[in-house]
Coordinates of C-alpha atoms and ligand atoms in Angstrom, one line a residue:
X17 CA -1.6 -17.2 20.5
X18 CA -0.6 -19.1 17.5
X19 CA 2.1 -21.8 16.9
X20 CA 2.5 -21.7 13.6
X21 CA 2.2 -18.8 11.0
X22 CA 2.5 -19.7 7.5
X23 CA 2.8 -16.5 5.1
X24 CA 1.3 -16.1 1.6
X25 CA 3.5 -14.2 0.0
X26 CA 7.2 -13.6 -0.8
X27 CA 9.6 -11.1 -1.2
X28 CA 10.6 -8.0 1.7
X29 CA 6.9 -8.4 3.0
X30 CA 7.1 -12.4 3.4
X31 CA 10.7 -12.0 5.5
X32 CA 9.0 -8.5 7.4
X33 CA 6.4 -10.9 9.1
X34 CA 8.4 -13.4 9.7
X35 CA 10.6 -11.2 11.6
X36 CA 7.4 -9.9 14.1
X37 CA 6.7 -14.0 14.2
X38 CA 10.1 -14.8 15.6
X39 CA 9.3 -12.1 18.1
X40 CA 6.3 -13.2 19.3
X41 CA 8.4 -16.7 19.2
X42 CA 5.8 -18.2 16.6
X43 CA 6.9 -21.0 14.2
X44 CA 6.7 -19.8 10.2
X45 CA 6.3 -21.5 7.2
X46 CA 7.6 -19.9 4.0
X47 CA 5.5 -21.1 0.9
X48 CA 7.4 -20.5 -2.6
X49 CA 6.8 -21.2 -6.3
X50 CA 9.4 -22.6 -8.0
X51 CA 11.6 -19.7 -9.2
X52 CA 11.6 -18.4 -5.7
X53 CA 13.4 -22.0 -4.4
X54 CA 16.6 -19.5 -3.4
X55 CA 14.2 -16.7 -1.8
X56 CA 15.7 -15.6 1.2
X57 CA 12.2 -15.7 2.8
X58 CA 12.3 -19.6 2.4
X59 CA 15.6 -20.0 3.9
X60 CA 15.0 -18.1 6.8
X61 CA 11.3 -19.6 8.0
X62 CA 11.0 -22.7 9.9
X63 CA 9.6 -24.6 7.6
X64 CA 8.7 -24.3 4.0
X65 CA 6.5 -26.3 1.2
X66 CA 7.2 -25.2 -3.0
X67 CA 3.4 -24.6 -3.9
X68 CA 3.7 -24.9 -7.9
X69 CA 5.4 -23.0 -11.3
X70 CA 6.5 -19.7 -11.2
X71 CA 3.1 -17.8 -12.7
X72 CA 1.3 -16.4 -9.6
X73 CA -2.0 -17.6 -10.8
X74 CA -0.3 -21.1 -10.4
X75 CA 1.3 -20.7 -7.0
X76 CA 1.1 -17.7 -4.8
X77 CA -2.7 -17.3 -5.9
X78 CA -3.4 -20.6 -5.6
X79 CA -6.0 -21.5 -3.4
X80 CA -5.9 -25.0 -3.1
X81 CA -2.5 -25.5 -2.4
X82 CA -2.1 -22.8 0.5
X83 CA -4.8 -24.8 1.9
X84 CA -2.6 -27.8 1.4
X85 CA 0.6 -26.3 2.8
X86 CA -1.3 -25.4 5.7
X87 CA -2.1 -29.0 6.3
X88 CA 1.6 -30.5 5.8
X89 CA 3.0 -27.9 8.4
X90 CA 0.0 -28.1 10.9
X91 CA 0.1 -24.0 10.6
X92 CA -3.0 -22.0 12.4
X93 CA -3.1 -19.2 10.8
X94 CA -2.3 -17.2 7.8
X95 CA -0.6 -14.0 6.9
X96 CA -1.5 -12.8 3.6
X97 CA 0.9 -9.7 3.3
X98 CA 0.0 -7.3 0.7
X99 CA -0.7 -7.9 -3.2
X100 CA -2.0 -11.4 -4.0
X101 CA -4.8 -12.5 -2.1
X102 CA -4.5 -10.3 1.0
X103 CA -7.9 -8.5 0.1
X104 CA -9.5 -11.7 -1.2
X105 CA -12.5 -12.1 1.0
X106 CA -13.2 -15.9 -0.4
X107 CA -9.5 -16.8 0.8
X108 CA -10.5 -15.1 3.8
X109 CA -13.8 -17.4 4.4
X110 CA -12.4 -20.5 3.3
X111 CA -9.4 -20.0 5.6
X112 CA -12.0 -19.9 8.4
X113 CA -14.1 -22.8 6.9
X114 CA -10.8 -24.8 7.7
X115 CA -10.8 -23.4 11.0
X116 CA -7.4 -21.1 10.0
X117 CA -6.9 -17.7 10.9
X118 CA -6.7 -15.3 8.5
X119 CA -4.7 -12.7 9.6
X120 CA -6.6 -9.4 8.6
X121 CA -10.0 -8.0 8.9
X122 CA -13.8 -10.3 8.5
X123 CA -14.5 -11.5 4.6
X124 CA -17.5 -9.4 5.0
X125 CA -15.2 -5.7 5.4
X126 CA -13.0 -6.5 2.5
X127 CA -15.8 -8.0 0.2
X128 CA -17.4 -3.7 1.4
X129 CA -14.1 -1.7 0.9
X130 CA -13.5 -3.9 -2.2
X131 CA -16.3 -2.8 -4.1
X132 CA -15.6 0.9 -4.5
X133 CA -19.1 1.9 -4.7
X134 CA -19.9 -0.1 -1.6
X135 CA -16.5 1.4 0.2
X136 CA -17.9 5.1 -0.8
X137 CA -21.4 4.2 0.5
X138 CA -19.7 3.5 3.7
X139 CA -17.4 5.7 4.1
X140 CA -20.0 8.1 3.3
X141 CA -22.3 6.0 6.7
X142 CA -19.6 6.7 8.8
X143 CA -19.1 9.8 8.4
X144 CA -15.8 10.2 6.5
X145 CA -15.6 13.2 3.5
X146 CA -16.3 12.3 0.2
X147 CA -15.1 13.0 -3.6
X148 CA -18.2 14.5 -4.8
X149 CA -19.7 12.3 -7.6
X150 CA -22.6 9.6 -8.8
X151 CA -24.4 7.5 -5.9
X152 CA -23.6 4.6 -6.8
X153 CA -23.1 3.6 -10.7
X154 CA -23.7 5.1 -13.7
X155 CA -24.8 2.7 -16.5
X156 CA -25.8 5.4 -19.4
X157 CA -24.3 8.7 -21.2
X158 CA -26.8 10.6 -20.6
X159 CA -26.9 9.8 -16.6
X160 CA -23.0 10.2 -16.5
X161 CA -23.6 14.1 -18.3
X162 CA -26.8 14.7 -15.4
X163 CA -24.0 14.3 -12.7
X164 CA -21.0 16.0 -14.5
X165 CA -23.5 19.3 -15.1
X166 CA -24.1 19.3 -11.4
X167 CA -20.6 19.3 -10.5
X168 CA -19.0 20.6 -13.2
X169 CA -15.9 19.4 -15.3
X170 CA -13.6 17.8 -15.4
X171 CA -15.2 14.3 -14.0
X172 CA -13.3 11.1 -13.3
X173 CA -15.1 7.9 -14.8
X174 CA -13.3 5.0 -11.9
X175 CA -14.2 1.5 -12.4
X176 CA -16.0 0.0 -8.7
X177 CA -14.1 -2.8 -8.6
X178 CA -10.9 -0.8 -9.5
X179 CA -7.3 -1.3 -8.7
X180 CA -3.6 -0.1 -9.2
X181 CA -4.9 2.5 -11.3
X182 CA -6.8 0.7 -14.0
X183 CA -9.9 1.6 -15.5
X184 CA -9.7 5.6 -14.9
X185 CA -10.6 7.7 -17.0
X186 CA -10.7 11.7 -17.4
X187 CA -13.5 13.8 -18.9
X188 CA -12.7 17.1 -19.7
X189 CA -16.2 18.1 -20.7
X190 CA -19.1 16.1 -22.0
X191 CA -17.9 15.6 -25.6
X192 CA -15.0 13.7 -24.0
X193 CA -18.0 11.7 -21.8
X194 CA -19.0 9.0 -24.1
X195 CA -15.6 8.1 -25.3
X196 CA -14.3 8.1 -21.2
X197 CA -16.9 6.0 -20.1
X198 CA -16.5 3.8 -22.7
X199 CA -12.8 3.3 -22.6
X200 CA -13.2 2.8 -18.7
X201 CA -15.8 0.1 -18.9
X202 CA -13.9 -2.0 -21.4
X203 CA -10.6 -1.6 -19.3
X204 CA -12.7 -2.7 -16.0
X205 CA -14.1 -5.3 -17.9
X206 CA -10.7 -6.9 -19.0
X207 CA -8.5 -5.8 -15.6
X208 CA -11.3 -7.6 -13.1
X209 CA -14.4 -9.1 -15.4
X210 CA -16.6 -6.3 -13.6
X211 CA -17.4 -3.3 -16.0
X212 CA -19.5 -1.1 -13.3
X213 CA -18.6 2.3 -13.5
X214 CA -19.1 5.0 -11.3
X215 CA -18.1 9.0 -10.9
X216 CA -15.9 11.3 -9.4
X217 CA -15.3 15.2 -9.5
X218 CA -12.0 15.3 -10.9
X219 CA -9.4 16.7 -8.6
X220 CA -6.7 19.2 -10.3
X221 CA -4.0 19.4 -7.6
X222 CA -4.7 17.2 -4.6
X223 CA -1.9 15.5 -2.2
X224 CA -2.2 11.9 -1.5
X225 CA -2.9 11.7 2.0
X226 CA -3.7 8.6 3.8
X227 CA -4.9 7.8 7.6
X228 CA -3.2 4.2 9.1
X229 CA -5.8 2.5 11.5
X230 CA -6.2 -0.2 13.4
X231 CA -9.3 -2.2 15.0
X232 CA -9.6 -4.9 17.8
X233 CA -12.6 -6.1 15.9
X234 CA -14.7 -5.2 18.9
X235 CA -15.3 -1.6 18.7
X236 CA -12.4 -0.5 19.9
X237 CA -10.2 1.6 17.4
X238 CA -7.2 3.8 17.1
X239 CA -5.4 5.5 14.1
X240 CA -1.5 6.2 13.7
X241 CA -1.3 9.2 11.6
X242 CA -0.7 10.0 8.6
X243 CA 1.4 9.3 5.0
X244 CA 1.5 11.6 2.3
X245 CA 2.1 9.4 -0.9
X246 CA 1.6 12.0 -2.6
X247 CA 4.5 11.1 -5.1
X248 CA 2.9 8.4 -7.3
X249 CA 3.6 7.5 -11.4
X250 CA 0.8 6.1 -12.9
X251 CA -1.2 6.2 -10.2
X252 CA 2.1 3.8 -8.1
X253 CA 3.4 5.1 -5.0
X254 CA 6.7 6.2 -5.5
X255 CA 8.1 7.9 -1.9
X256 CA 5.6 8.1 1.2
X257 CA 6.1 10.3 4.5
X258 CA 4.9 11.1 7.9
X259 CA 4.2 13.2 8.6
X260 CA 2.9 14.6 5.3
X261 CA 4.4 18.3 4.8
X262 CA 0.9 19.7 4.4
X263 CA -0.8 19.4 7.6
X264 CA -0.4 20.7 10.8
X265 CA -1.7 19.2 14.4
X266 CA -4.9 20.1 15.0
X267 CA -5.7 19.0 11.1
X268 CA -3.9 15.0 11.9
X269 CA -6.2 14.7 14.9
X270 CA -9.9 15.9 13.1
X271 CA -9.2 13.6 10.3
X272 CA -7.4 11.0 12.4
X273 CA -10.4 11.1 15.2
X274 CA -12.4 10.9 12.2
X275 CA -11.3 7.7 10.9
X276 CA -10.9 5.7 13.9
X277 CA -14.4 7.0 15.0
X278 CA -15.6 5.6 11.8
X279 CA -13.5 2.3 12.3
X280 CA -14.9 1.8 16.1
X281 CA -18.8 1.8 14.8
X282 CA -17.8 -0.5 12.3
X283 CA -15.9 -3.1 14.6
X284 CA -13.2 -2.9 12.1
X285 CA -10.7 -5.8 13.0
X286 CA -6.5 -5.2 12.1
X287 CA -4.7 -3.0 10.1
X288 CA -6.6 -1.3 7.5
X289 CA -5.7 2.3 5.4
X290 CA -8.1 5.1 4.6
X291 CA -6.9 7.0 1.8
X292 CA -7.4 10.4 0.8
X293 CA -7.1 13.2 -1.5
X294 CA -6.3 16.3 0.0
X295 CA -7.1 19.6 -1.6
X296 CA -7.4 23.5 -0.3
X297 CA -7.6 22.0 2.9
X298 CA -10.2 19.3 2.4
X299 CA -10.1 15.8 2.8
X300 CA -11.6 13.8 0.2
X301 CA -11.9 9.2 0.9
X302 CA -10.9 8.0 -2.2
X303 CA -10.7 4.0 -0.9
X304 CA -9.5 1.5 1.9
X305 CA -7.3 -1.0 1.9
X306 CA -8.6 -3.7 4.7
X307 CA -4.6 -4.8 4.9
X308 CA -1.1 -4.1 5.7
X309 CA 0.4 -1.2 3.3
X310 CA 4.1 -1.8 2.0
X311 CA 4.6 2.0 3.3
X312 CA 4.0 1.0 6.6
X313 CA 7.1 1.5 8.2
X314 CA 7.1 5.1 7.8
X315 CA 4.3 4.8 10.4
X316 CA 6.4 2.5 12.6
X317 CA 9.6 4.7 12.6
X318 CA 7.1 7.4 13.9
X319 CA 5.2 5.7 16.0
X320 CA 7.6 3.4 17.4
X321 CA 4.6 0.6 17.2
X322 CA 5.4 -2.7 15.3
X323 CA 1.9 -3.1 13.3
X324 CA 2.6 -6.7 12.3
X325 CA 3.0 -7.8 15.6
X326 CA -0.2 -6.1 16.2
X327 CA -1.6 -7.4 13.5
X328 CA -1.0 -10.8 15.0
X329 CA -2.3 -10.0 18.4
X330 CA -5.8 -8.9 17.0
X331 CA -6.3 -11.9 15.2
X332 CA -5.6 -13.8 18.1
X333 CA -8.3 -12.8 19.8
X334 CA -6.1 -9.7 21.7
X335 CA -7.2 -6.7 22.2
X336 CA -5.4 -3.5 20.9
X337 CA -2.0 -3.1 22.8
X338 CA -1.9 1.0 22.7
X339 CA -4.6 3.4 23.7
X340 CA -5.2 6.4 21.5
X341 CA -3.7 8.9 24.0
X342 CA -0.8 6.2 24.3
X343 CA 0.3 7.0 20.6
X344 CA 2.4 9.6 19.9
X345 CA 4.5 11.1 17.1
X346 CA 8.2 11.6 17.0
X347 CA 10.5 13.1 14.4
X348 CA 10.0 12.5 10.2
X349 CA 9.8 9.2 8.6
X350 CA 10.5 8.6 4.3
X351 CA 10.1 5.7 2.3
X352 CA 11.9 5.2 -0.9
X353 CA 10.3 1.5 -3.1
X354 CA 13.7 0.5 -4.5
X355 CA 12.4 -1.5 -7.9
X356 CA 14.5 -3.6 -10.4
X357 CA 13.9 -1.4 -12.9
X358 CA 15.6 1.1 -15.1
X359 CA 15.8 4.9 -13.3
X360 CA 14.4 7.0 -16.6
X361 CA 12.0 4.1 -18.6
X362 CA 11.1 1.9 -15.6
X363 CA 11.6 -0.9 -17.5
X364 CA 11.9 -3.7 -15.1
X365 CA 15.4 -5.4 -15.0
X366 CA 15.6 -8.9 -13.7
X367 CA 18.9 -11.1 -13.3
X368 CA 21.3 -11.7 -10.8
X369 CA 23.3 -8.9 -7.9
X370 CA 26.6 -9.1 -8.3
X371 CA 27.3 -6.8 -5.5
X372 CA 24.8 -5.9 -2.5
X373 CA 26.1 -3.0 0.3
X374 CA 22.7 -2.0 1.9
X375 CA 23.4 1.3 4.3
X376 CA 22.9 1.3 7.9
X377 CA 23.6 3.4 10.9
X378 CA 21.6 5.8 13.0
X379 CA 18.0 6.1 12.0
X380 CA 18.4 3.9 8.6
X381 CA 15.9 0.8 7.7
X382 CA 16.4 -1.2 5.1
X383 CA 13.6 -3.9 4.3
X384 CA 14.4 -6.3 1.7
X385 CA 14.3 -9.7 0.5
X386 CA 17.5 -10.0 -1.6
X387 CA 21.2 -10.7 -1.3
X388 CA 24.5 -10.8 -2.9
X389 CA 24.4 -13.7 -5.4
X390 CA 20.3 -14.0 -5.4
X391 CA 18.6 -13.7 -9.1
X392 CA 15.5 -11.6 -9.3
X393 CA 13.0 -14.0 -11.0
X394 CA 11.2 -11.8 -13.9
X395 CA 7.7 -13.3 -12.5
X396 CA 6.9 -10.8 -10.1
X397 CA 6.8 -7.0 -9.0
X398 CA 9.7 -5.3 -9.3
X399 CA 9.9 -4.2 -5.9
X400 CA 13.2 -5.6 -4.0
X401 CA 13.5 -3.2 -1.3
X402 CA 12.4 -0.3 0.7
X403 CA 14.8 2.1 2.2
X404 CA 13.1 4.1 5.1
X405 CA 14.6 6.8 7.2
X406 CA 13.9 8.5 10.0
X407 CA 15.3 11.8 11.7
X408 CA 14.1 14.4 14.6
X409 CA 12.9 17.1 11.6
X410 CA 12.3 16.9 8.2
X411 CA 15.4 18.4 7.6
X412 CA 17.5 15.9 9.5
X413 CA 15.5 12.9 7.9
X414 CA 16.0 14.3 4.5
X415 CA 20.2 14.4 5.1
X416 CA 20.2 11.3 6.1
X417 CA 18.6 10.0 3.3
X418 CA 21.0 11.7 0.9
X419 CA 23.6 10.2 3.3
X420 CA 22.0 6.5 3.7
X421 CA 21.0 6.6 -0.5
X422 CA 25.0 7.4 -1.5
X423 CA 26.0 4.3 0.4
X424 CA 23.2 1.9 -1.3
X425 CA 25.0 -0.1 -3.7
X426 CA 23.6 -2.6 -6.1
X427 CA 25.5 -4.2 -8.7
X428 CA 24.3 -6.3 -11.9
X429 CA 21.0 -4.8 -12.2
X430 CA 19.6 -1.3 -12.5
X431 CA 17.6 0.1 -9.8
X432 CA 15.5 3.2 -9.2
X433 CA 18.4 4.5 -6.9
X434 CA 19.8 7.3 -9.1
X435 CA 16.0 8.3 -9.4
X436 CA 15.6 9.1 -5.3
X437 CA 19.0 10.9 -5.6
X438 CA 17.3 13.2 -8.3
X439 CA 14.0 13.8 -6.4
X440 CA 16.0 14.6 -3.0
X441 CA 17.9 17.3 -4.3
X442 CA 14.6 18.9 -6.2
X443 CA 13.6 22.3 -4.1
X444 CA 10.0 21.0 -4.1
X445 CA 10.9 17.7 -2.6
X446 CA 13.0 19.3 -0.4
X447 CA 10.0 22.2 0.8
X448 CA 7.5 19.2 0.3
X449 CA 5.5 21.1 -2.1
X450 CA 4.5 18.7 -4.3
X451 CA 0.9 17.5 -5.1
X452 CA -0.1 13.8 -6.4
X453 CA 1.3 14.8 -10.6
X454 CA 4.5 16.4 -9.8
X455 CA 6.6 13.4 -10.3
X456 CA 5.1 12.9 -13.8
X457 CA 5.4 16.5 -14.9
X458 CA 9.1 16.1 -13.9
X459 CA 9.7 12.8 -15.6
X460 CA 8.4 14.2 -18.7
X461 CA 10.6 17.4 -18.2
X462 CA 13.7 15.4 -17.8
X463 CA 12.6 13.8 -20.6
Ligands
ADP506 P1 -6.6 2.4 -7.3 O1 -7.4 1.5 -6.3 O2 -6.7 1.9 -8.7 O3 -5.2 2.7 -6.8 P2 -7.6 4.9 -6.2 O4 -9.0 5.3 -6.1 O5 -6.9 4.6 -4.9 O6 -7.5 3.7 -7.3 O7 -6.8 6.1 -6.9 C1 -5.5 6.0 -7.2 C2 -4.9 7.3 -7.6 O8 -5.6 7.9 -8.7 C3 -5.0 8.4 -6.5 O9 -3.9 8.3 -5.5 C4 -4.9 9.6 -7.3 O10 -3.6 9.9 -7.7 C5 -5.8 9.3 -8.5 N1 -7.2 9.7 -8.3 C6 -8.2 8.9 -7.8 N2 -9.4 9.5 -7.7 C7 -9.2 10.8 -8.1 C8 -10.0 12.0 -8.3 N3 -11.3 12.0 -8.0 N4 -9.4 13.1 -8.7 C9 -8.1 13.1 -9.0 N5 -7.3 12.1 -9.0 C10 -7.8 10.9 -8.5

């Protein structure tokens, strides 16, 4: 096992895996830019080194000086988190060329599932369902109009080495083709320097549904359900659940067998996610994520398994600590992302809270990295907490939200609060019909 963990990253995520270090009894080290000197992740780790200014590019993305922080402390290993380089497979190899764990899957399966092309192709190997679409890229008009007449529009144009959203692109019908594809490429090409372009059938009314796995890195593999994040703006994750509303048992185990299956003849090592969309009963693999998700808890509160800790244990060199008949599911799980942001505009809203009352009782989980007094630097996401909640039904996990949501209080900044005690009281949220554009068809009737 390790002595000493340092973690790249910051916020709720930074002080979540230092709370499954302390468990393990591992030493952290917190690594912080300058604005984040007061971060409650840096006064709670063992140890912890200021690694440059406040732009990420400058400090949490640096390279260089993680490598150096690593040295100061004498740390073994690293824990990327999510965001920032957690799905950098360099930073993954050059961990190991300093003979430092990196605590997540070989460079070699993210540099694959990084490349959306490459993940597809996979995916598509192993045996996991498809969007239908282009194999591989598409690099002229006239290619891109020979796939949409075979599947008929509308067509998605995605860029390969897409992310959060960017570089997507709707065709409606091939006079909207040219203007798509071109849009998408010059978005790809400024979001990530890549401008490959590939296509997808464009799906009207899926669900987000995604399958949480987890590999020894020797061919053994299990998977933990499912999340329906099926409430997304802008392509974000808004709310997530397990289990999602739309599936029934025997459905969770076909597409859950399905995924580990795939992750065991790929000797998939850690925590990885296999995300869908879900339509008239089909499963469709949209991407994975080779790292921890931030809606992981919902999965834990179900599960009752603490996936950091096994996170940790894999890359030791452990092997998986449950067996797939070992996991079962208990009761509902939902996750609400509380942002510093405005409830109607989103518009992000930095500065000091004045007052912080975070709710608690039976079956209440609040993960955050703030406190009463602390300044959210404008640097970063807006993301300051998550409030997750679990109950026997849906029913009872959905009261005690409206229950755990009216105690939250947050004072001197605005938060998306008031928009979770909206959605809650919504007869679609509550009958968990919903599909992956309701919550932008309600913004935009709420005006
Ligand atoms: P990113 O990596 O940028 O997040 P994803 O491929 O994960 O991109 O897609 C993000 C979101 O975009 C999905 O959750 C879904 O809302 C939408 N989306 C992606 N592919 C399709 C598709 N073929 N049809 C309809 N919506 C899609």
């Amino acid at each position: 096992m390790f002595d000493k963990v340092l973690i790249a990253n910051r916020g709720e995520i930074a002080l979540r895996i230092q709370r499954a270090c302390k468990e393990l009894g591992i030493a952290t080290v917190a690594v912080h830019s300058t604005a984040d000197a007061e971060a409650m992740h840096v006064r709670l780790a063992d140890d912890s080194v200021c690694i440059g200014p406040p732009p990420a590019s400058e400090s949490y993305l640096n390279i260089p000086r993680l490598l150096a922080a690593c040295e100061i402390t004498g740390a073994d290993a690293v824990h990327p988190g999510y965001g920032f380089l957690s799905e950098n497979a360099r930073f993954a190899e050059i961990l190991e060329e300093h003979n430092l764990t990196f605590i997540g899957p070989t460079s070699e399966h993210i540099r694959i599932m990084g490349d959306k092309i490459a993940a597809k192709d996979t995916a598509r190997r192993l045996g996991i369902p498809c969007v239908p679409g282009s194999d591989g890229a598409v690099t002229s008009e006239k290619q891109a109009l020979e796939v949409a007449a075979k599947m008929g529009f509308p067509v998605l144009v995605k860029a390969a080495a897409g992310g959060g959203g960017r570089g997507m692109k709707v065709a409606n019908s091939a006079a909207e083709m040219g203007l798509a594809l071109m849009t998408a490429k010059t978005e790809a090409k400024a979001a990530f320097g890549n401008d490959e372009v590939y296509i997808e059938k464009y799906l009207q009314k899926p669900r987000h549904i995604e399958i949480q796995v987890f590999g020894d890195g020797k061919g053994d593999a299990v998977h933990l359900g499912e999340r329906d994040c099926s409430l997304q703006r802008r392509h974000q994750k808004v709310l997530e659940e397990a289990p999602s509303p739309a599936l029934n048992a025997a459905q969770r185990l076909k597409i859950g067998e399905t995924c580990a299956d795939a992750m065991r003849k790929l000797k998939y090592r850690g925590a990885g996610t296999i995300e869908f969309l879900y339509e008239d009963g089909e499963f469709y693999f949209i991407e994975m994520n080779t790292r921890l998700q931030v809606e992981h808890p919902v999965t834990e509160a179900v599960t009752g398994y603490d996936l950091v800790l096994e996170q940790i244990r894999v890359a030791a060199g452990g092997s998986l600590s449950m067996r797939q008949e070992d996991i079962t599911f208990s009761g509902h799980a939902i996750e609400c992302r509380i942002n510093a942001e405005n409830a109607r505009t989103f518009r992000p809203s930095p500065g000091q809270i004045t007052y912080w009352h975070p709710p608690g009782g039976l079956g209440v989980r609040v993960d955050s990295g703030v406190y009463q007094g602390y300044r959210i630097p404008p640097y970063y996401d807006s993301l300051i907490g998550k409030l997750i909640v679990h109950g026997k039904t849906r029913n009872e996990c959905l009261m005690r939200l409206r229950r755990a949501l009216s105690e939250f209080v947050i004072d001197g900044i605005e938060t998306t609060i008031p928009l979770f005690n909206e959605l809650i009281r919504q007869p679609d949220i509550v009958n968990g019909v919903y599909d992956i554009h309701w919550l932008e068809k309600f913004l935009k009737a709420e005006g």
